[in-house]
Tab-separated table of C-alpha atoms and ligand atoms in Angstrom:
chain	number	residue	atom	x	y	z
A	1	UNK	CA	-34.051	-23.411	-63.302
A	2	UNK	CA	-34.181	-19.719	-63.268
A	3	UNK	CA	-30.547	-18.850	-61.793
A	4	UNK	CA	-31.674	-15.243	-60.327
A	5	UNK	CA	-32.261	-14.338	-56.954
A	6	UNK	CA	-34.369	-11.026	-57.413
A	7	UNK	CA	-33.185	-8.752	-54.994
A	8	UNK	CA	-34.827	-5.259	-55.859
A	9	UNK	CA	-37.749	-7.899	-55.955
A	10	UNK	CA	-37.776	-8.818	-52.562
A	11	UNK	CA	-36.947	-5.441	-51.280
A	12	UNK	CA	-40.051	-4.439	-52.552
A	13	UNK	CA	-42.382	-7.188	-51.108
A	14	UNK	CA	-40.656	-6.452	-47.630
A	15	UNK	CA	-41.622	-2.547	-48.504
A	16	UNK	CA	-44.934	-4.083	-49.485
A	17	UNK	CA	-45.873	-5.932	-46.172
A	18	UNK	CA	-44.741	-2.814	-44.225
A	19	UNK	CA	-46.785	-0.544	-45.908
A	20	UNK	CA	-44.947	1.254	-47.995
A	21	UNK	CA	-43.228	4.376	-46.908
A	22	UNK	CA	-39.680	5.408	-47.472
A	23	UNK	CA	-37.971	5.562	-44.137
A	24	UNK	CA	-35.757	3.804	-42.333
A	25	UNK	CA	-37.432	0.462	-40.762
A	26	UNK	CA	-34.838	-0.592	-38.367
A	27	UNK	CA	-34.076	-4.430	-37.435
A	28	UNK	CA	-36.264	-4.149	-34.214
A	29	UNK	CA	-37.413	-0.633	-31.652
A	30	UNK	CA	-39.305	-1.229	-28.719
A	31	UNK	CA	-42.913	0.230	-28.004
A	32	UNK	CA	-43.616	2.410	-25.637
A	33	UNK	CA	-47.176	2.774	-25.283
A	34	UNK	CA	-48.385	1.878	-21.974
A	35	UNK	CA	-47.831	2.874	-18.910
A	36	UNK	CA	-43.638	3.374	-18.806
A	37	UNK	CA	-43.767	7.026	-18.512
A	38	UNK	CA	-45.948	6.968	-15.466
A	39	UNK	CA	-44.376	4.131	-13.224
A	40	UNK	CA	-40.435	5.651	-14.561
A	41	UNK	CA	-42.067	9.266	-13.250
A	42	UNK	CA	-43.021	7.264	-10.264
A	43	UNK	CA	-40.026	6.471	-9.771
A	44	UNK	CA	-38.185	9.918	-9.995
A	45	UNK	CA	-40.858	11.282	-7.872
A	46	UNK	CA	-40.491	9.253	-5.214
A	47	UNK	CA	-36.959	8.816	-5.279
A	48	UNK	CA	-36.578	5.218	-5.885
A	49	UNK	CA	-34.386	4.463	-8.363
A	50	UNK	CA	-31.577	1.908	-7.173
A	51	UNK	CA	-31.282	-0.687	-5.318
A	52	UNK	CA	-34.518	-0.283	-3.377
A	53	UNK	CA	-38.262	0.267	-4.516
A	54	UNK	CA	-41.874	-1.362	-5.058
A	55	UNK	CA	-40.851	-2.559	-9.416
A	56	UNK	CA	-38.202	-5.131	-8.694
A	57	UNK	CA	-40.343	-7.221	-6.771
A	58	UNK	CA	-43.489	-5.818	-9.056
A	59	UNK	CA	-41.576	-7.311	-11.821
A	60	UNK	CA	-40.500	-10.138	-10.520
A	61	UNK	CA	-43.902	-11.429	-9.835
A	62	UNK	CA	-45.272	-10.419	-13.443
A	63	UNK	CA	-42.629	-12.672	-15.268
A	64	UNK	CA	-43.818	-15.571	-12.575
A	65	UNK	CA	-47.597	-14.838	-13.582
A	66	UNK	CA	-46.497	-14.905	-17.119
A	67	UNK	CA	-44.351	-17.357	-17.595
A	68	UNK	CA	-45.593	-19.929	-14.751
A	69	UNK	CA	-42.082	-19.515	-13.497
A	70	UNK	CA	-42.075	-20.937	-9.338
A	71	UNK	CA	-39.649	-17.962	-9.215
A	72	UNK	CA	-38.274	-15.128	-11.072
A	73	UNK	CA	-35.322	-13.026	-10.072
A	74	UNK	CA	-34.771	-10.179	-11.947
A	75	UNK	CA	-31.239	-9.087	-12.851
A	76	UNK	CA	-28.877	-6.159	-15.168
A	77	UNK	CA	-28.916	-8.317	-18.140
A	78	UNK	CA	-29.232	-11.139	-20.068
A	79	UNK	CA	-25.666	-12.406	-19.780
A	80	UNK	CA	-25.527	-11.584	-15.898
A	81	UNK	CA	-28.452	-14.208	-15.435
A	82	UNK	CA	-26.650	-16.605	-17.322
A	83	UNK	CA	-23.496	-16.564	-15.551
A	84	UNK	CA	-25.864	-16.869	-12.130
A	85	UNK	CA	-27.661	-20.384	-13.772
A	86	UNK	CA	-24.083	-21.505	-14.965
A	87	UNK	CA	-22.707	-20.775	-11.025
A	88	UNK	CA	-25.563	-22.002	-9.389
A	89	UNK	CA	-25.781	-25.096	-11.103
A	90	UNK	CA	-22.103	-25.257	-9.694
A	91	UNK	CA	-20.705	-25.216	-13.259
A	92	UNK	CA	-16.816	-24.238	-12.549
A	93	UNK	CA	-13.215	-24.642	-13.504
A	94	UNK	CA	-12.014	-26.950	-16.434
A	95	UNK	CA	-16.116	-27.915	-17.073
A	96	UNK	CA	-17.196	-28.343	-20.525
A	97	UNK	CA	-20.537	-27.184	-21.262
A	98	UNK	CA	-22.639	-28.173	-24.558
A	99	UNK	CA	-24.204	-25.069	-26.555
A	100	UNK	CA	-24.862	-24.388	-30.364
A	101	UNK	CA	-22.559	-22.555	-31.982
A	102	UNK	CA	-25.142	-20.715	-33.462
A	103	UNK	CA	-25.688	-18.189	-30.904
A	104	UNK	CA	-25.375	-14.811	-29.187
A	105	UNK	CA	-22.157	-14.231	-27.871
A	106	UNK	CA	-23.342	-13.832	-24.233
A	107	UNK	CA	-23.910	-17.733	-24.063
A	108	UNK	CA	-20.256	-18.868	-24.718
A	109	UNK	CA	-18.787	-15.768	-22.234
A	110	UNK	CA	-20.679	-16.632	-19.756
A	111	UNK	CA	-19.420	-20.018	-19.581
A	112	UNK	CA	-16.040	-18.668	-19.882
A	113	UNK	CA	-16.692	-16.193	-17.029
A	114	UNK	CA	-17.184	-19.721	-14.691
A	115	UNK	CA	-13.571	-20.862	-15.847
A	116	UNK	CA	-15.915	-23.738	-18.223
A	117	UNK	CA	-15.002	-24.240	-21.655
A	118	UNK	CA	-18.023	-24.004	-24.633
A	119	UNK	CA	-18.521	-27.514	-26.104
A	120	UNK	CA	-20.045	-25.964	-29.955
A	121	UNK	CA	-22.869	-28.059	-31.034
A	122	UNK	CA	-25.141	-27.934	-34.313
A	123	UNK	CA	-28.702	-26.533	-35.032
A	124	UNK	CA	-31.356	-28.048	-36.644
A	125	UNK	CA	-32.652	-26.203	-39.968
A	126	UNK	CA	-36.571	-27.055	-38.819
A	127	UNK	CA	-36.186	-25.582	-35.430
A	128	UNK	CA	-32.968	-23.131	-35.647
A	129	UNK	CA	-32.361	-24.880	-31.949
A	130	UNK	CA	-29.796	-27.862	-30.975
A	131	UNK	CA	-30.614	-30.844	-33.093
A	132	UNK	CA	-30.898	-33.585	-30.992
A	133	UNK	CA	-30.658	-36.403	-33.136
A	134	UNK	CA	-27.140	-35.434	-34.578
A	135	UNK	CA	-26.386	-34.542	-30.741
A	136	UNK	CA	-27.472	-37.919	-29.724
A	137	UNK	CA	-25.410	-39.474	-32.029
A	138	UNK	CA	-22.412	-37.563	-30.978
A	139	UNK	CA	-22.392	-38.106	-27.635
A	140	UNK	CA	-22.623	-41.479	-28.156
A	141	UNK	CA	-19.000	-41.276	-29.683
A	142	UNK	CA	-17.506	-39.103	-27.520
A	143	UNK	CA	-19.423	-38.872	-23.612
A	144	UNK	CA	-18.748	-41.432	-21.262
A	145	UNK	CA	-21.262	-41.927	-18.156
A	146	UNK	CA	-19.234	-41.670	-14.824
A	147	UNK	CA	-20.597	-41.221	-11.625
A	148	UNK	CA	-23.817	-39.686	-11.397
A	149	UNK	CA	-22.610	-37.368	-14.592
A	150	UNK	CA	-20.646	-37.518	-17.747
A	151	UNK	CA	-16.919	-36.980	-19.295
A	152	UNK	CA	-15.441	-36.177	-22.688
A	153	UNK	CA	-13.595	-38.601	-23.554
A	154	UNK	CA	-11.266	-37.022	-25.835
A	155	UNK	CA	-10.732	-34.116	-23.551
A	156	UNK	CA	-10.513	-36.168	-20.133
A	157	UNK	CA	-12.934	-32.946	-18.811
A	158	UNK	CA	-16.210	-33.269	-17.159
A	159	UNK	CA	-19.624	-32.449	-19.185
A	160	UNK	CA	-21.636	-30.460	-16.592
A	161	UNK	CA	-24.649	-29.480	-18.298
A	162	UNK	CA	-26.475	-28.069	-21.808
A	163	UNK	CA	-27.480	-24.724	-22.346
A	164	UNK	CA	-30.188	-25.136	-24.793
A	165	UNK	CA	-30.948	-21.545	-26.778
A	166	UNK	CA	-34.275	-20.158	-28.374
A	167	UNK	CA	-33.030	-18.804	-31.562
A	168	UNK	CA	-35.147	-15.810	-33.033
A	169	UNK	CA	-38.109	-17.509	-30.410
A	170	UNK	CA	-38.254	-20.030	-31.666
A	171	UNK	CA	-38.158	-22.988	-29.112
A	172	UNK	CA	-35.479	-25.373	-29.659
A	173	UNK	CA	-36.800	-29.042	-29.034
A	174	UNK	CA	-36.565	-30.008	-25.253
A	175	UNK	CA	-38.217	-33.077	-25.074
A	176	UNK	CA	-35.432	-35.139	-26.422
A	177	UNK	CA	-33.034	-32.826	-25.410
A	178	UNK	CA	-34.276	-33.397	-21.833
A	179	UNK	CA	-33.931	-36.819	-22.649
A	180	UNK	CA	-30.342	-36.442	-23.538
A	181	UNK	CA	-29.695	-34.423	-20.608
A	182	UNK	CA	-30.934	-37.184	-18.877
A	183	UNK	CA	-29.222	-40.011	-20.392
A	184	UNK	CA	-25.794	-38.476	-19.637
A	185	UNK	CA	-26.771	-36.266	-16.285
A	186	UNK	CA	-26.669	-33.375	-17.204
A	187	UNK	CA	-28.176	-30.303	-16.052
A	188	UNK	CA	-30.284	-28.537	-18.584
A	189	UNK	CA	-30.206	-24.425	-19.137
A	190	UNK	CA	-32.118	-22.752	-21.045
A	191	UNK	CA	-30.698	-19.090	-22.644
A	192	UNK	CA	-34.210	-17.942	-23.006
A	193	UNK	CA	-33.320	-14.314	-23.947
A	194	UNK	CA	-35.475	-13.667	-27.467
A	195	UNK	CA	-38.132	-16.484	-26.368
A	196	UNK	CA	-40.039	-14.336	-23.619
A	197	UNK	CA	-43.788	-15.322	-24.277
A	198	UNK	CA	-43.410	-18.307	-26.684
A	199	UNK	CA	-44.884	-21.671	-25.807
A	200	UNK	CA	-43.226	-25.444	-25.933
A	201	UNK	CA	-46.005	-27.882	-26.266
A	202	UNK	CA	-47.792	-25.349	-24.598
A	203	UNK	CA	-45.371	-24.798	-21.687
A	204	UNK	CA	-43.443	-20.836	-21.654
A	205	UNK	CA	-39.730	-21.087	-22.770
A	206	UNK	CA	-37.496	-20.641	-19.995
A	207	UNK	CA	-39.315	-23.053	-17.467
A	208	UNK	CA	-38.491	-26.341	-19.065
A	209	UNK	CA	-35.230	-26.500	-17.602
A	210	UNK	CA	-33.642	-26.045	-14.227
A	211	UNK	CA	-33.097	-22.959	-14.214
A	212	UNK	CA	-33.221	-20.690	-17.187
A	213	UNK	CA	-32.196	-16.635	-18.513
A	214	UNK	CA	-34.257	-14.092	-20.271
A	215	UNK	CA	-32.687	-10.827	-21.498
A	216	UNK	CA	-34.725	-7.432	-21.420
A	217	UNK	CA	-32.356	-5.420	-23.574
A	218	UNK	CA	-33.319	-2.667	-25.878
A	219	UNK	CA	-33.629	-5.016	-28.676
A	220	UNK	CA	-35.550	-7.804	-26.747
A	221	UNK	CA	-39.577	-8.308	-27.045
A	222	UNK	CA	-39.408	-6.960	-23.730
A	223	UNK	CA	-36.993	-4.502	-22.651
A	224	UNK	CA	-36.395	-2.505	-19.197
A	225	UNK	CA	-33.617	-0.561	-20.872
A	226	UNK	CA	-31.072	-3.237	-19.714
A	227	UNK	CA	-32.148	-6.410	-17.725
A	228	UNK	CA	-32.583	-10.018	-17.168
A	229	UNK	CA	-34.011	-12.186	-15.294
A	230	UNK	CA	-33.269	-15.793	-13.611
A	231	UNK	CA	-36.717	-18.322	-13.934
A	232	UNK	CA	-36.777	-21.676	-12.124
A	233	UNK	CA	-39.087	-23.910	-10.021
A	234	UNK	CA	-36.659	-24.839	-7.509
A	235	UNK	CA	-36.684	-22.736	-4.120
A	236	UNK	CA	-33.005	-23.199	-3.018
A	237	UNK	CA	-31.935	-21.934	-6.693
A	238	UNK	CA	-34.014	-18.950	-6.532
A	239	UNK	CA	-32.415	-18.117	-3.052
A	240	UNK	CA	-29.225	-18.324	-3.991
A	241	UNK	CA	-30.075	-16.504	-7.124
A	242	UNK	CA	-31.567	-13.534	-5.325
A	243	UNK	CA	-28.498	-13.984	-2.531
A	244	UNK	CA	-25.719	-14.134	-5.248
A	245	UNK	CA	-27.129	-11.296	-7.591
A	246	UNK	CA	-27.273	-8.748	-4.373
A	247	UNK	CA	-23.346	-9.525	-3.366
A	248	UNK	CA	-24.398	-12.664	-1.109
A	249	UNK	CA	-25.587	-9.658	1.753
A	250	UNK	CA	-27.733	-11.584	4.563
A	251	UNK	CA	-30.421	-9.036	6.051
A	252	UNK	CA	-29.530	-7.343	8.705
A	253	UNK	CA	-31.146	-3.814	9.956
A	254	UNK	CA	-27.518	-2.507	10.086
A	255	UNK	CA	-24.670	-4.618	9.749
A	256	UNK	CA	-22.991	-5.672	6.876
A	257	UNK	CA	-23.039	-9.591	6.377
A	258	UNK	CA	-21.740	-11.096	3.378
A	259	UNK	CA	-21.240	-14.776	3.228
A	260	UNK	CA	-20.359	-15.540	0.037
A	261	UNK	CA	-18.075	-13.868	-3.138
A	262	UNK	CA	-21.775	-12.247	-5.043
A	263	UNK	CA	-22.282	-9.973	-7.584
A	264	UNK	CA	-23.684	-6.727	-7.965
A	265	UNK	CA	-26.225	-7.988	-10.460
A	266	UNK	CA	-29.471	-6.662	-8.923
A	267	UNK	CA	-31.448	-4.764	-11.465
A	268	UNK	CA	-32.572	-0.978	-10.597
A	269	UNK	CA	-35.976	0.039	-9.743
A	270	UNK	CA	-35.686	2.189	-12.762
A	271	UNK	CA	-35.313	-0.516	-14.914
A	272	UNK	CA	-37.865	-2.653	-13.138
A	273	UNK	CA	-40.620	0.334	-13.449
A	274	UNK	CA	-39.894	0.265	-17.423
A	275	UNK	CA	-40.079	-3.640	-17.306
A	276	UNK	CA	-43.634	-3.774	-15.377
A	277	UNK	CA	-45.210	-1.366	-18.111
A	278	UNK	CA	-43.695	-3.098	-20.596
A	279	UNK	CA	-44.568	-7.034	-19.098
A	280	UNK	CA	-48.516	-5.260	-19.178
A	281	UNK	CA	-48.167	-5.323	-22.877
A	282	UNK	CA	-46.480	-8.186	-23.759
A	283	UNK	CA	-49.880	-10.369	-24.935
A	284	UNK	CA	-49.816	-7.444	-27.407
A	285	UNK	CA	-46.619	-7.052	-28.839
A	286	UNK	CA	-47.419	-11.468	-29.142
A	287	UNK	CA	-50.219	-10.524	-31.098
A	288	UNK	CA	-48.844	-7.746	-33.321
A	289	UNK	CA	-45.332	-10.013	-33.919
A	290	UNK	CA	-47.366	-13.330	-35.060
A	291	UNK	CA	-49.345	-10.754	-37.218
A	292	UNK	CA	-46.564	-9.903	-38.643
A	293	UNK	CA	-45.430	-12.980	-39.318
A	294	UNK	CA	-48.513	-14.439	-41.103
A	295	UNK	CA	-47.895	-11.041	-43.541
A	296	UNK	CA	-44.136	-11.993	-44.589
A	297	UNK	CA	-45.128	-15.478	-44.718
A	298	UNK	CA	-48.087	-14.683	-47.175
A	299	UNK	CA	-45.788	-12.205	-48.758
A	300	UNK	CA	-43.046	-14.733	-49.693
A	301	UNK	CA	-44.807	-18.105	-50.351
A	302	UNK	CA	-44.095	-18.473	-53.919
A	303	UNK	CA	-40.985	-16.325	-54.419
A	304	UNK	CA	-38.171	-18.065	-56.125
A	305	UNK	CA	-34.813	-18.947	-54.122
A	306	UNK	CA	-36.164	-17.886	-50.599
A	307	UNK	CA	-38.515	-19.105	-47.666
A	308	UNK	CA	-40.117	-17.367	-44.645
A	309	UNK	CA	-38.977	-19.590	-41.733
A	310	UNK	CA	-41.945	-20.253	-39.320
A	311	UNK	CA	-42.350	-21.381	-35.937
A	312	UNK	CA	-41.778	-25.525	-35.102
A	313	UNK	CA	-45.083	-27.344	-35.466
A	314	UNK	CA	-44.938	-27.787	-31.544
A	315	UNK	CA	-44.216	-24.155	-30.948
A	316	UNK	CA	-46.027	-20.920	-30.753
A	317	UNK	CA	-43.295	-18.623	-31.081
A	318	UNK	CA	-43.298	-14.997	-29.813
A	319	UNK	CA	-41.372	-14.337	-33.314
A	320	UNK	CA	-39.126	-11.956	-32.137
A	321	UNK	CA	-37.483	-11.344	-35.362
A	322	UNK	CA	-38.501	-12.446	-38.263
A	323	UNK	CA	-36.211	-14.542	-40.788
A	324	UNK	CA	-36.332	-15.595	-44.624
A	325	UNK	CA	-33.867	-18.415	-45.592
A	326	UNK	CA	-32.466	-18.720	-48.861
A	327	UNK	CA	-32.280	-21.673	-50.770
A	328	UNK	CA	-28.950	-23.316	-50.674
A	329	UNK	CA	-28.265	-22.443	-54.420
A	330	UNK	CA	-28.888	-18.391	-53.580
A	331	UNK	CA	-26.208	-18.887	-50.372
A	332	UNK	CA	-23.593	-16.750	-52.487
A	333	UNK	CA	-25.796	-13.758	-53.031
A	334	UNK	CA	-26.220	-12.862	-48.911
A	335	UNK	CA	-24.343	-10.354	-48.923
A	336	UNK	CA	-25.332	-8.951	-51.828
A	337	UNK	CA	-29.227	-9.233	-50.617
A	338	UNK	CA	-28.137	-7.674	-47.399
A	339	UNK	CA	-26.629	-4.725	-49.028
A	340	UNK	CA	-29.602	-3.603	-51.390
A	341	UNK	CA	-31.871	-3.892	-48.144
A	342	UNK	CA	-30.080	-1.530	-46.176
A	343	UNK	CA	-29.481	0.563	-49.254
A	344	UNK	CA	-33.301	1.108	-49.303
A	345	UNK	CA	-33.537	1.395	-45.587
A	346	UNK	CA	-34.907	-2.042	-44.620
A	347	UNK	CA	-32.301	-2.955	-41.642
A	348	UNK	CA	-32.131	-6.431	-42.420
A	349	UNK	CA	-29.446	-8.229	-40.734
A	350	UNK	CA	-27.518	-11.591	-41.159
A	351	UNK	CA	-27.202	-13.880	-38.056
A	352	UNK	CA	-24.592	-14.315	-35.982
A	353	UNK	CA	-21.230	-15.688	-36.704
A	354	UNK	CA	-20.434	-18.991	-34.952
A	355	UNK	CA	-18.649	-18.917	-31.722
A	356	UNK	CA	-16.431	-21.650	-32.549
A	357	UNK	CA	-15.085	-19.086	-35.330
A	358	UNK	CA	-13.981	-16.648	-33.417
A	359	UNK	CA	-10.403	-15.342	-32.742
A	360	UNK	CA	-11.403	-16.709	-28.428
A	361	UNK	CA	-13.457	-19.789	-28.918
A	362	UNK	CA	-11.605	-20.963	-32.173
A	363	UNK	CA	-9.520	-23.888	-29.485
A	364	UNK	CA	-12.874	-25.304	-28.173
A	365	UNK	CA	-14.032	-28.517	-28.409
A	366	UNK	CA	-16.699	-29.230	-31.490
A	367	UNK	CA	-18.818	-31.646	-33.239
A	368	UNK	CA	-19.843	-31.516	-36.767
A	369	UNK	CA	-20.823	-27.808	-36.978
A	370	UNK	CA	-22.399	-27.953	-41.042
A	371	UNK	CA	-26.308	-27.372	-40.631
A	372	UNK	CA	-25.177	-24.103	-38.184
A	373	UNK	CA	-23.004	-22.877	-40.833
A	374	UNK	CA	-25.095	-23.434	-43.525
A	375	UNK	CA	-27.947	-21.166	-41.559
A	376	UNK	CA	-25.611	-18.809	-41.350
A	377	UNK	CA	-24.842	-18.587	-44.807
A	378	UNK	CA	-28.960	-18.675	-45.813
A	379	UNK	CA	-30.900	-16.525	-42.928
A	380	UNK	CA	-31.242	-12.876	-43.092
A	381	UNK	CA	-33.474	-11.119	-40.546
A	382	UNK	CA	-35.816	-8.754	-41.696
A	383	UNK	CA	-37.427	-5.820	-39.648
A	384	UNK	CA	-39.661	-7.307	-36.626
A	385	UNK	CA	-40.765	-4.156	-34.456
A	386	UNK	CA	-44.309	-4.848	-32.907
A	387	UNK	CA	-44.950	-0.981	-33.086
A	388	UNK	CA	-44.928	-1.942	-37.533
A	389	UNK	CA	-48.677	-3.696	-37.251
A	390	UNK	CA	-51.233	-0.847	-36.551
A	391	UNK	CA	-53.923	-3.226	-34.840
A	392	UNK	CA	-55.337	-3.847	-31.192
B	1	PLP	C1	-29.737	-10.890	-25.873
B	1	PLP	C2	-29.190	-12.217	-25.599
B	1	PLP	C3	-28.532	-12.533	-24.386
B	1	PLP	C4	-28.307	-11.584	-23.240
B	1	PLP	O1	-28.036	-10.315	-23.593
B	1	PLP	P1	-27.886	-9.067	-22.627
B	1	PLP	O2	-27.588	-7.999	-23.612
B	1	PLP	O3	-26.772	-9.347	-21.694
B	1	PLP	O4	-29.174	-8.821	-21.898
B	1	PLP	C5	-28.093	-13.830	-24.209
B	1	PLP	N1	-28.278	-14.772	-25.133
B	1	PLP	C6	-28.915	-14.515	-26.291
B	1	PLP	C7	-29.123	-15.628	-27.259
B	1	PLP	C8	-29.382	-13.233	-26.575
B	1	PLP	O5	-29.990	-13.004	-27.742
């Protein structure tokens, strides 16, 4: 076997699918093409840029429409709206909570911000999502049924519930996750930050479980500037969602109430306005990203040593960034690969590292973590920007 992964090579089919050009094509940059200068004017002109104003609840309503969503609340960020499905769900002190290692920082913090402790769990290399099988088996070593939920039985601590992540958007598999969940009672979450838009079996990420978070950062498919946003079916949750996220304040025409220690998580009208234009062009930016997609997976069918990974045959992914995998043999040469990209000013990036490596998480409790690191050793994103297909 030919021994050589061809870097300059592949630089050149990535320079290939996006048309050429010599500048810089960054990792991912949000479009702006719609309507976000007039509703963020709208704003300004009619003063409305905090706490009060028509886009909030605008916005809110658009992700429900979307998504199918009973109820969205719409929050400052991604991790924010995790930390509200982790408290609402009445995850607290000395709780262990299942989530891949293989993840954004923001999922293990949050738990941490609830007093719970991360319970690291692998990935699956079809899906880049919890496996369940391996999960399954686990769980059958270590989780004991008691009560109407489950413990650890080498930590004595309670299992409260799963947060199940959409790597890249791609959906991880729910259906036997569910089941799992299930099985052991727990309460399923699902960190739907980079999965905005992508179907499971046909159903939108982020309303599968009971209660789930999307992210509208800068980098997201979708981005109000900063933002998030709390999706569930269930009415009480979304009350005490909405309650929580606006410091627990009951309405009064003048007094101030609070019942409850809340948060200052409500998102700005600002934000929201960006959000609404934005949420009016998602169906495009779907379009443009798949396109994308189908280019880089043309591109790289038959090169040597590396793969384009593509969406789960039960998925339509919103393909939020776009990944190649390198064959197990070509592992060594990441780095390498990720140098002479940037080098010729394609921001390709490597994924995260795993939570249970780092310097804060390194005590948690872990299962077999070798699938998660060996797709962090073999994926390398490569630049995903819905503005880099010129179609409509
Ligand atoms: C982006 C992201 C979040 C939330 O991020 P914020 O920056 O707080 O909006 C959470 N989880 C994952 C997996 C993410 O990618």
């Amino acid at each position: 076997m030919n021994n050589d992964l061809n870097e300059s090579k592949i630089a050149e089919i990535l320079r290939g699918v996006l048309n050429g050009g010599s500048e810089y094509l960054p990792l991912h940059e949000p479009s702006f093409y719609g309507s976000e200068w007039e509703y963020v004017k709208d704003c300004l002109d009619s003063g409305w840029v905090s706490s009060a104003g028509k886009y909030v609840e605008l916005l809110e309503r658009k992700l429900e429409a979307y998504t199918g969503a009973v109820h969205a609340i719409s929050v400052v960020n991604g991790t924010a709206a995790l930390h509200l499905c982790l408290r609402l769900l009445g995850v607290g002190n000395g709780d262990e909570v299942l989530m891949p290692a293989l993840t954004f920082i923001a999922t293990a913090n949050a738990v941490s911000y609830c007093g719970a402790i991360p319970h690291f769990v692998d990935s699956d290399w079809k899906t880049l999502g919890i496996c369940p099988e391996k999960l399954a088996v686990y769980l059958n070593e270590i989780a004991e049924r008691k009560g109407c939920g489950c413990r650890n039985s080498r930590t004595g601590r309670p299992i409260k519930a799963m947060i199940v992540m959409h790597t890249l958007g791609h959906p991880a598999n729910l259906e036997p996750l569910l089941e799992i969940c299930e099985k052991y009672g727990l309460l399923l979450i699902e960190d739907a930050a980079e999965a905005l838009g992508s179907l499971y079996k046909g159903k939108h990420a982020g309303t599968v479980g009971t209660i789930s978070s999307l992210s509208f950062n800068g980098n997201k498919i979708v981005t109000t500037g900063g933002g998030g946003a709390v999706l569930t079916n269930d009415d009480e949750l979304a009350y005490r969602a909405k309650h929580l996220s606006t410091t627990a304040k009951r309405s009064h025409v003048w007094e101030f109430i609070h019942d409850a220690i809340g948060y200052n998580y409500r998102m700005p009208n600002l934000n929201a306005a960006l959000g609404c234009a934005q949420m009016e062009q998602l169906d495009d930016f779907i379009h443009k990203k798949r396109k994308l997609a189908e280019k880089y997976k043309e591109a790289f069918q038959d090169v040597e040593g590396i793969s384009f990974f593509a969406e789960p045959e039960y998925a339509r992914s919103n393909y939020w960034l776009n990944a190649l995998v390198l064959d197990r043999e070509y592992t060594h040469r990441r780095d390498t690969l990720l140098e002479i990209l940037n080098r010729q000013g394609i921001g390709a990036r490597p994924l995260w590292k795993l939570m249970s490596e780092l310097e804060m998480y390194r005590g948690c409790p872990r299962m077999d973590l070798s699938v998660a690191e060996g797709l962090v050793q073999g994926v390398i994103n490569i630049p995903s920007s819905a503005g880099l297909i010129n179609i409509t």
